[in-house]
CSV table of C-alpha atoms and ligand atoms in Angstrom, one decimal:
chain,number,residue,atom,x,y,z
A,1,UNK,CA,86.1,133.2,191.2
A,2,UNK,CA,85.6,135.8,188.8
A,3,UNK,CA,83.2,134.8,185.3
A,4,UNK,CA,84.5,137.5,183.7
A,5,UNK,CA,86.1,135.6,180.6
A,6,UNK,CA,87.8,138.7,179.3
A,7,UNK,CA,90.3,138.2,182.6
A,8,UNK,CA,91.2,135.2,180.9
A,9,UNK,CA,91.8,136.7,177.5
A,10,UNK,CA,95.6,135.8,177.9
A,11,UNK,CA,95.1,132.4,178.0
A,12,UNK,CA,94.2,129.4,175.5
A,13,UNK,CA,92.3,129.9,171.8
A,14,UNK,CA,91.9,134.0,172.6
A,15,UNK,CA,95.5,134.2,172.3
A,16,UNK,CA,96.0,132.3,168.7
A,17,UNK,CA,92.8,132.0,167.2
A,18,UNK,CA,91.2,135.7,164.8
A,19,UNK,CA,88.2,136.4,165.4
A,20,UNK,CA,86.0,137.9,162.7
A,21,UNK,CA,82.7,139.1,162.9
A,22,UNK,CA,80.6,139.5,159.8
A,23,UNK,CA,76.9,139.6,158.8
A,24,UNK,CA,74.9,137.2,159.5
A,25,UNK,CA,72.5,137.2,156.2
A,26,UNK,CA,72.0,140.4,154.5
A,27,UNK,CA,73.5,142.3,151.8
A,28,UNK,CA,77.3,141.7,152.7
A,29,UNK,CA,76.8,138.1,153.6
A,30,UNK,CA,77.3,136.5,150.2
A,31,UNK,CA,80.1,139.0,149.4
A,32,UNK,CA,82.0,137.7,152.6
A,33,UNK,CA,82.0,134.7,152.2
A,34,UNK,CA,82.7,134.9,148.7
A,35,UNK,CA,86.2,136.5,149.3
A,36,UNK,CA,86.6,134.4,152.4
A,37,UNK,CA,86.5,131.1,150.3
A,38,UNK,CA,88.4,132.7,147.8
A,39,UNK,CA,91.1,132.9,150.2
A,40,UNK,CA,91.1,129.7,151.2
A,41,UNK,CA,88.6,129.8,155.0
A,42,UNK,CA,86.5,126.8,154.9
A,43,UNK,CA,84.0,127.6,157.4
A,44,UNK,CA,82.5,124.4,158.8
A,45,UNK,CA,79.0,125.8,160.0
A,46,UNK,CA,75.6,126.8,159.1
A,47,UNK,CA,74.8,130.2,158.6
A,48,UNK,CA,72.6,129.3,161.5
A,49,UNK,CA,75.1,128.8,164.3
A,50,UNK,CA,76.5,132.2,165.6
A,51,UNK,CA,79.8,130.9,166.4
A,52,UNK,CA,81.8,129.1,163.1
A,53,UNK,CA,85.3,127.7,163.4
A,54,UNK,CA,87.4,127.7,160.1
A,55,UNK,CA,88.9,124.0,159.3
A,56,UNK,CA,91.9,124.7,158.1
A,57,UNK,CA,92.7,128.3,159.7
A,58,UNK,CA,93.2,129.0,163.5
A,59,UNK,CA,90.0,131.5,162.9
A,60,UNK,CA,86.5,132.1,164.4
A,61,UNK,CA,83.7,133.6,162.6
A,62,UNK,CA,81.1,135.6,164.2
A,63,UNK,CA,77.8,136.3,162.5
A,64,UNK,CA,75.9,138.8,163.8
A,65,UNK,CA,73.5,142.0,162.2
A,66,UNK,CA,75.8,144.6,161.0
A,67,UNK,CA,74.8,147.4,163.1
A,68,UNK,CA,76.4,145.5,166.2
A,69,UNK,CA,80.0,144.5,164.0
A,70,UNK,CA,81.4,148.4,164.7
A,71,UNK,CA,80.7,147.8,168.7
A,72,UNK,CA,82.6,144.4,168.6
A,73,UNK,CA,85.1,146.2,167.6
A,74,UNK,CA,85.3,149.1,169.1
A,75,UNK,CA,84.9,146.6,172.6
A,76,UNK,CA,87.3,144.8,171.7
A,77,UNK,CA,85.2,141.5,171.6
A,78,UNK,CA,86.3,140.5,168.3
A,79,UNK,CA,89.4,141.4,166.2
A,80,UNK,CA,88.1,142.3,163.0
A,81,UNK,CA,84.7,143.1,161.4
A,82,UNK,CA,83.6,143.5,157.7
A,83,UNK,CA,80.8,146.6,157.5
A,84,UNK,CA,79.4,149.1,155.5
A,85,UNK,CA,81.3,152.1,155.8
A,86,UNK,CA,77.8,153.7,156.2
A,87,UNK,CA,76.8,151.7,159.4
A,88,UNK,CA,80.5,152.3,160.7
A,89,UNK,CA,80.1,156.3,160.9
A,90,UNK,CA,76.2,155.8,162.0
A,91,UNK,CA,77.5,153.7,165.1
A,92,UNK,CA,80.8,156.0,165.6
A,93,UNK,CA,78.3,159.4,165.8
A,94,UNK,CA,75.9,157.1,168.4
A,95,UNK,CA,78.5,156.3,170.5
A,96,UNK,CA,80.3,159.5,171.0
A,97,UNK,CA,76.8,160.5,172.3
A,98,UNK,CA,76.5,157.9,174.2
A,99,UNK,CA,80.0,158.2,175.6
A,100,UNK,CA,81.3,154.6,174.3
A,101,UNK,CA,84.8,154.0,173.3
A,102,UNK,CA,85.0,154.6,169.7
A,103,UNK,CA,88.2,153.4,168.7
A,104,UNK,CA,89.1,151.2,165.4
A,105,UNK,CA,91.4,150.5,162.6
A,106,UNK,CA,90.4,150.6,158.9
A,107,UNK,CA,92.6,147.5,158.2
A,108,UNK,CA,91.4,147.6,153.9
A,109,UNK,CA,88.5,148.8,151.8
A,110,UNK,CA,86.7,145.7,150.0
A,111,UNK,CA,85.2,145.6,146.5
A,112,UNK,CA,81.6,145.4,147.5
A,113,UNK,CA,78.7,146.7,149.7
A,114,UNK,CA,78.8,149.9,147.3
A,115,UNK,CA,76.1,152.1,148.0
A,116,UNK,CA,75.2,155.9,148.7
A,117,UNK,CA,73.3,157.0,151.4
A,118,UNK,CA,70.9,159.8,149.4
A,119,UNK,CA,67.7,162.4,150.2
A,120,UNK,CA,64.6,161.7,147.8
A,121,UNK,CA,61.8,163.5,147.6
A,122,UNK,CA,58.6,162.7,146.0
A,123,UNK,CA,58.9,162.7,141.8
A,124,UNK,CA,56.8,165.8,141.4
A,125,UNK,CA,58.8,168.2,143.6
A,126,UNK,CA,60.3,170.8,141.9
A,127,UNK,CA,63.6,170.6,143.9
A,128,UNK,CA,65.8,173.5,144.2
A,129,UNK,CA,68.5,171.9,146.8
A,130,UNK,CA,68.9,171.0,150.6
A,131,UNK,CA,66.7,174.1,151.6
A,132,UNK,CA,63.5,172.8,150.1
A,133,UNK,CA,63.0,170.7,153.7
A,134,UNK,CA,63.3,173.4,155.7
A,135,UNK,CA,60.9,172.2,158.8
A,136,UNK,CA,60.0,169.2,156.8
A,137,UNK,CA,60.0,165.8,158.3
A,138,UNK,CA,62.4,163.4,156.8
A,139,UNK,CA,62.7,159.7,157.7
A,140,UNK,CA,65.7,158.0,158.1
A,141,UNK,CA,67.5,154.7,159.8
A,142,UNK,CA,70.8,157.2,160.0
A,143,UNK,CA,69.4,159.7,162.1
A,144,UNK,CA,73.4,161.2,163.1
A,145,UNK,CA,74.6,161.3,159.3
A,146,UNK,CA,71.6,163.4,158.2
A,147,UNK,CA,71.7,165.8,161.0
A,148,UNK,CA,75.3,166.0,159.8
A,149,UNK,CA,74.8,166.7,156.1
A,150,UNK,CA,72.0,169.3,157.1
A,151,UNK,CA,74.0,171.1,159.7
A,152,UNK,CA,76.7,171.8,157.3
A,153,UNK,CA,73.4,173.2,154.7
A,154,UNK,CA,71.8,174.8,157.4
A,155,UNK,CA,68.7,173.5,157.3
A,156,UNK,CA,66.5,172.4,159.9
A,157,UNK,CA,64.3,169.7,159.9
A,158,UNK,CA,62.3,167.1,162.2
A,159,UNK,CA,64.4,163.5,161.9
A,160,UNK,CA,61.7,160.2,161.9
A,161,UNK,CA,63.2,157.6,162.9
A,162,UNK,CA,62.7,154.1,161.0
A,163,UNK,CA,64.3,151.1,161.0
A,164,UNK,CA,62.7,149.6,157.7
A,165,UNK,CA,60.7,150.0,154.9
A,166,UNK,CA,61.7,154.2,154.9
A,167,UNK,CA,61.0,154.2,150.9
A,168,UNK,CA,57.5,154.0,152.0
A,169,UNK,CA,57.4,156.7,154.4
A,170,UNK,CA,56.0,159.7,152.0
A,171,UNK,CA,53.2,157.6,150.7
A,172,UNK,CA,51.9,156.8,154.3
A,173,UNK,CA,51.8,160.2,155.3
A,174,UNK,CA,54.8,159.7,157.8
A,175,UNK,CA,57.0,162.1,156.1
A,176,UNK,CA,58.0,164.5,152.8
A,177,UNK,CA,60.9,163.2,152.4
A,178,UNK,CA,63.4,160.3,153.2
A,179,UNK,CA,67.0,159.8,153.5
A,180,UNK,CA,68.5,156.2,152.6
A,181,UNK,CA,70.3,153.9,151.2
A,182,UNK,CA,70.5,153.5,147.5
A,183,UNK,CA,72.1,150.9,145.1
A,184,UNK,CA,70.4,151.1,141.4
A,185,UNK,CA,67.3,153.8,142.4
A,186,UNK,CA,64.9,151.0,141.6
A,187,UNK,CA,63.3,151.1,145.3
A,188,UNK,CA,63.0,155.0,145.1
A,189,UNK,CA,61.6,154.7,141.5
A,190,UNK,CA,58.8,152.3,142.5
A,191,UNK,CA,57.6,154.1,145.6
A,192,UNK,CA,57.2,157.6,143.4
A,193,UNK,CA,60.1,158.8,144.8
A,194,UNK,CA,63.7,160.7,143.2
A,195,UNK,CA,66.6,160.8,144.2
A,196,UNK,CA,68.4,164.5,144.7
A,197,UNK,CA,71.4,164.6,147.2
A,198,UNK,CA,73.7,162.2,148.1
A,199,UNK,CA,75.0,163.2,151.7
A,200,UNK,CA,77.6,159.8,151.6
A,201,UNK,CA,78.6,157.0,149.8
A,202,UNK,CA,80.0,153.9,151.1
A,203,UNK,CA,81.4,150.4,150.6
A,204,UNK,CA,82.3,147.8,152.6
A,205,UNK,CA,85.6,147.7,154.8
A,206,UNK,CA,87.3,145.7,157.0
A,207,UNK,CA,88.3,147.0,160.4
A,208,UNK,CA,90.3,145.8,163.3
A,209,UNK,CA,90.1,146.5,166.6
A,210,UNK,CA,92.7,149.5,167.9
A,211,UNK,CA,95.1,147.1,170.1
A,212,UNK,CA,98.4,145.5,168.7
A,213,UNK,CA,97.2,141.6,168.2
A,214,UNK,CA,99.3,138.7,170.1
A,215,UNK,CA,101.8,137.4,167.5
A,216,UNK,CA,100.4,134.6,166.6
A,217,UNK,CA,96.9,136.4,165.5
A,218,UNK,CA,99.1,139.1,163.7
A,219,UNK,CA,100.5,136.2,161.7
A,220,UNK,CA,97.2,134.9,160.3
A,221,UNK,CA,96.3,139.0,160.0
A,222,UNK,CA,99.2,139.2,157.8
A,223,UNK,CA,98.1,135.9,155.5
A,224,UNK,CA,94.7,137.1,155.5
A,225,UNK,CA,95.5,140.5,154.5
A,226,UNK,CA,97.8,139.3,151.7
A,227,UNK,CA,94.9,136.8,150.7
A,228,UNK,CA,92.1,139.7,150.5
A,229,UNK,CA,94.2,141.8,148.5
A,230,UNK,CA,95.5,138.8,146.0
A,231,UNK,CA,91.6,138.2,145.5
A,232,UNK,CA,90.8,141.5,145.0
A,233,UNK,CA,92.9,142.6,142.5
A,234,UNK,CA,92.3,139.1,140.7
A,235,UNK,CA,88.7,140.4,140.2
A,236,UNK,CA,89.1,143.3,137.9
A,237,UNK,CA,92.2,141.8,136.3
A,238,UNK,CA,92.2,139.7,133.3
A,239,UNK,CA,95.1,138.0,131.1
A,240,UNK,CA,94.6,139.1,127.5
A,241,UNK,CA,96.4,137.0,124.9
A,242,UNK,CA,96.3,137.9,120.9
A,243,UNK,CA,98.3,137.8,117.6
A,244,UNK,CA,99.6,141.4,117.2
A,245,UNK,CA,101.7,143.5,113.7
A,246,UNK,CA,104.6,143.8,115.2
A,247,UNK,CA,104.7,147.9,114.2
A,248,UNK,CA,101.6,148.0,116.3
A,249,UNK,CA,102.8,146.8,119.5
A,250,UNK,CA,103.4,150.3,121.0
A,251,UNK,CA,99.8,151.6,119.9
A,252,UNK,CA,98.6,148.4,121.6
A,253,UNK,CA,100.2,148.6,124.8
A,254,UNK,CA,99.0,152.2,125.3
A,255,UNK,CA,95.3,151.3,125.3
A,256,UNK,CA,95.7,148.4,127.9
A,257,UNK,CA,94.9,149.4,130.4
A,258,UNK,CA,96.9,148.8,133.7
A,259,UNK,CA,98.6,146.5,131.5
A,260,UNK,CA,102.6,145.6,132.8
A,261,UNK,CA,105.0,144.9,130.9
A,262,UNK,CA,103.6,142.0,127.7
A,263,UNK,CA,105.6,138.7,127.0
A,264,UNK,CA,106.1,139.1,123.3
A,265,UNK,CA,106.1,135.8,121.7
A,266,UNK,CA,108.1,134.8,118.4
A,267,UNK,CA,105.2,133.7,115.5
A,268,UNK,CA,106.8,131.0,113.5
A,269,UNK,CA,106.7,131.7,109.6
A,270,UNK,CA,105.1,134.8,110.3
A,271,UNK,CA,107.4,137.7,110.8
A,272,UNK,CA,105.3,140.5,110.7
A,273,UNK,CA,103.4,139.4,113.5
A,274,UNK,CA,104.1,138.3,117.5
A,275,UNK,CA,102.0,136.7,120.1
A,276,UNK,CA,101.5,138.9,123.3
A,277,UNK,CA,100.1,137.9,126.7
A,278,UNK,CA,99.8,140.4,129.3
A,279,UNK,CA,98.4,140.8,132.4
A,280,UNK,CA,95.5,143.7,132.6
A,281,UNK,CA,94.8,144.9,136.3
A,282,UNK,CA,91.7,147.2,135.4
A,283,UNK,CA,88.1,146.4,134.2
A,284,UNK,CA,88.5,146.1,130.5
A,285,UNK,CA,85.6,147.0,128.3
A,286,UNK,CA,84.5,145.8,124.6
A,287,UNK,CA,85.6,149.4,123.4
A,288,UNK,CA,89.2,148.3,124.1
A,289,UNK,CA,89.0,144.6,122.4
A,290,UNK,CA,87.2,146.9,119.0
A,291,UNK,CA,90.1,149.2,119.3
A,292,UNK,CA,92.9,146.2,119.2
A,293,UNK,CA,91.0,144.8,116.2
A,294,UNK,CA,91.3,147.9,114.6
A,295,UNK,CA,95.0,148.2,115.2
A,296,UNK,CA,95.2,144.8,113.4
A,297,UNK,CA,95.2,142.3,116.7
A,298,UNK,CA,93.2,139.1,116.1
A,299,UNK,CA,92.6,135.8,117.7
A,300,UNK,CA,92.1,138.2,121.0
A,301,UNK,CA,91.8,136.0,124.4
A,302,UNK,CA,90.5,137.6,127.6
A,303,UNK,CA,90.8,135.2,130.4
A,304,UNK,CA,89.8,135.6,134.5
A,305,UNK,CA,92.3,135.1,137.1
A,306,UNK,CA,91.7,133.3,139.9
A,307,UNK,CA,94.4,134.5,142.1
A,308,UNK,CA,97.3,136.8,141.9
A,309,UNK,CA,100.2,137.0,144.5
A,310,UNK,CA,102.8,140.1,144.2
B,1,LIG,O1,69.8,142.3,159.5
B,1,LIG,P1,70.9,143.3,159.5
B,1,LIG,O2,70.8,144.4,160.4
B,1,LIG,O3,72.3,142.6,159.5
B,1,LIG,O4,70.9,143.9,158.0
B,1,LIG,P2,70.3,145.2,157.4
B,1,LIG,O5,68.9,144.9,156.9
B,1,LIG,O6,70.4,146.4,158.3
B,1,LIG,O7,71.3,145.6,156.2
B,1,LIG,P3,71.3,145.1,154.7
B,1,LIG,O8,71.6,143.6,154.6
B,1,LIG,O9,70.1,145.5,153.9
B,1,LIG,O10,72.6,145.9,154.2
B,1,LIG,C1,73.8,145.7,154.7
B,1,LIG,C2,74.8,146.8,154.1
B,1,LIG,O11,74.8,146.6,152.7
B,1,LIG,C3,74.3,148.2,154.2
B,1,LIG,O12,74.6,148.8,155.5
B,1,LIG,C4,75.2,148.9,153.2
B,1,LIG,O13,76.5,149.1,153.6
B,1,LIG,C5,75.2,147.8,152.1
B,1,LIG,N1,74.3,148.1,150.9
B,1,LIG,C6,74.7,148.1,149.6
B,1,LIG,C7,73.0,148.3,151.0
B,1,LIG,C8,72.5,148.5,149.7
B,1,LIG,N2,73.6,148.4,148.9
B,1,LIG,C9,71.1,148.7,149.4
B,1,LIG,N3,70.7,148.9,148.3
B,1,LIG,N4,72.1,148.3,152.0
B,1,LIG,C10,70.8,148.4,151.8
B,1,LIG,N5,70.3,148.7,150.5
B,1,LIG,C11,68.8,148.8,150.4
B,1,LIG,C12,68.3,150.2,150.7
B,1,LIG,O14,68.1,150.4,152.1
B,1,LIG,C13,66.9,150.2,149.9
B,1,LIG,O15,65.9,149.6,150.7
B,1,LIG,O16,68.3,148.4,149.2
B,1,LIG,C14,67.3,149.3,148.8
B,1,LIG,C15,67.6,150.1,147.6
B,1,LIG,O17,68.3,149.4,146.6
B,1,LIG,P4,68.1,149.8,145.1
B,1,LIG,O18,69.1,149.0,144.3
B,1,LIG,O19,66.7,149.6,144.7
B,1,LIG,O20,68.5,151.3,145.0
B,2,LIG,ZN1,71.4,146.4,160.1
């Protein structure tokens, strides 16, 4: 008799139960399972255990490191993996070379893991552009990316590869220049290095794997999707109430942003004057809230939302 589980794959849990796989701790880990509770998945496990089962949704949670999520994809080992769009193309350009199925679906973009993936030279270079490393050595954990970025310049180069501490490369003597991941340039800044191309920027998405999914697994696809995006646009958007001069409504509603259509509210024994709640679907800022106190708006509420469902 055959071990092979994936003969089985027709039968039992494989048929009815999603299977996620996501970082085990690192950068996108909190993020995950942020949304993921926000959606209603109580996962019952430790981050410890590699295998979690959700307790109320017919779903299985992976946690592995993220360079092996585009892989489980791609071999079809899990249904859907949350990654940095960075380590996504890394693994893509790998595999090609190494002559491994590639195939995936973006199934949504997510509002974290934002980062650009960026050249830095040491602070005193007088940098002109790409050129300046012609026969340099550069260090770099995404070996395929960079050749790609200095292909397209023209420029060639000797690629060190390193699978941690790169920032520290120039210092030791390993290398001129590096080419990595930055968030806020605080890493860069403290190992006397700048910043001076950007060759990608990335986020993190979640992708599924290129095969239709039984029915029942599209079902809870379909929730989940709905769930993500419900979450997701809560995040940003805020429900603004405030007392509003009724001449002013139509300045006001042109500076809120993303704002739909207001619920204007009778003020009694004040005629001049209307309550209005809205809904605001983009990041609002305290330039807007001076502006509506300028147009006469007071007692202005901003409030989060939890969860939206269109
Ligand atoms: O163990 P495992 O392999 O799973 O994790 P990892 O160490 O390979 O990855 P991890 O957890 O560091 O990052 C996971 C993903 O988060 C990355 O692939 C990116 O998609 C995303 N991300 C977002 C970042 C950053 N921001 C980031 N700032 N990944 C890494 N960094 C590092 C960067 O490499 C540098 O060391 O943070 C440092 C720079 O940060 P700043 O803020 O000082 O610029
Ligand atoms: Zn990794």
């Amino acid at each position: 008799m055959s071990i092979c589980k994936a003969c089985c794959e027709n039968q039992g849990s494989e048929k009815k139960r999603l299977r996620i796989a996501i970082q085990k701790s690192g950068r996108l880990t909190d993020e995950t399972e942020k949304l993921f509770k926000s959606s209603g998945i109580k996962i019952s496990a430790s981050r410890d255990h590699l295998l979690a089962h959700a307790e109320n949704l017919p779903i299985d949670i992976l946690r592995v490191r993220d360079d092996d999520i585009p892989g489980l994809v791609m071999d079809h080992v899990v249904d859907w993996g949350i990654v940095g769009q960075n380590v996504l193309e890394e693994t893509t350009m790998q595999r090609e070379v190494d002559g491994l199925y590639t195939g995936f679906n973006e199934v949504m973009k997510l509002n974290f893991g934002d980062c650009r993936l960026s050249v830095a030279v040491p602070t005193e270079h007088n940098w002109t552009g790409l050129k300046d490393l012609e026969g340099c050595k550069i260090a770099t954990t995404y070996p395929f990316l960079l050749r790609r970025a200095m292909k397209k310049a023209g420029v060639n180069y000797k690629s060190v590869l390193l699978t941690g501490s790169v920032e520290v490369a120039p210092r030791a003597g390993l290398a001129d220049a590096i080419c990595d991941l930055v968030c806020t340039g605080a890493t860069l800044q403290s190992n006397g290095l700048k910043e001076v191309e950007t060759i990608y920027t990335s986020k993190a998405v979640l992708i599924g794997r290129d095969q239709p999914l039984y029915p029942e697994k599209q079902a809870i696809a379909d929730l989940l999707i709905q769930r993500f995006k419900g979450v997701m646009s809560a995040v940003e958007s805020k429900y603004i109430m405030m007392n509003a001069p009724r001449n002013k409504l139509e300045a006001i509603r042109a500076i809120l942003p993303g704002a739909e259509n207001p619920s204007i509210i009778e003020l009694e024994g004040s005629p001049d004057h209307v309550a209005l709640h809205v809904v605001s679907r983009e990041k609002l800022f305290w330039e807007t809230l001076e502006q509506l106190k300028e147009l006469g708006a007071t007692s202005i509420l901003v409030v989060p939302i939890e969860k939206m469902l269109d």
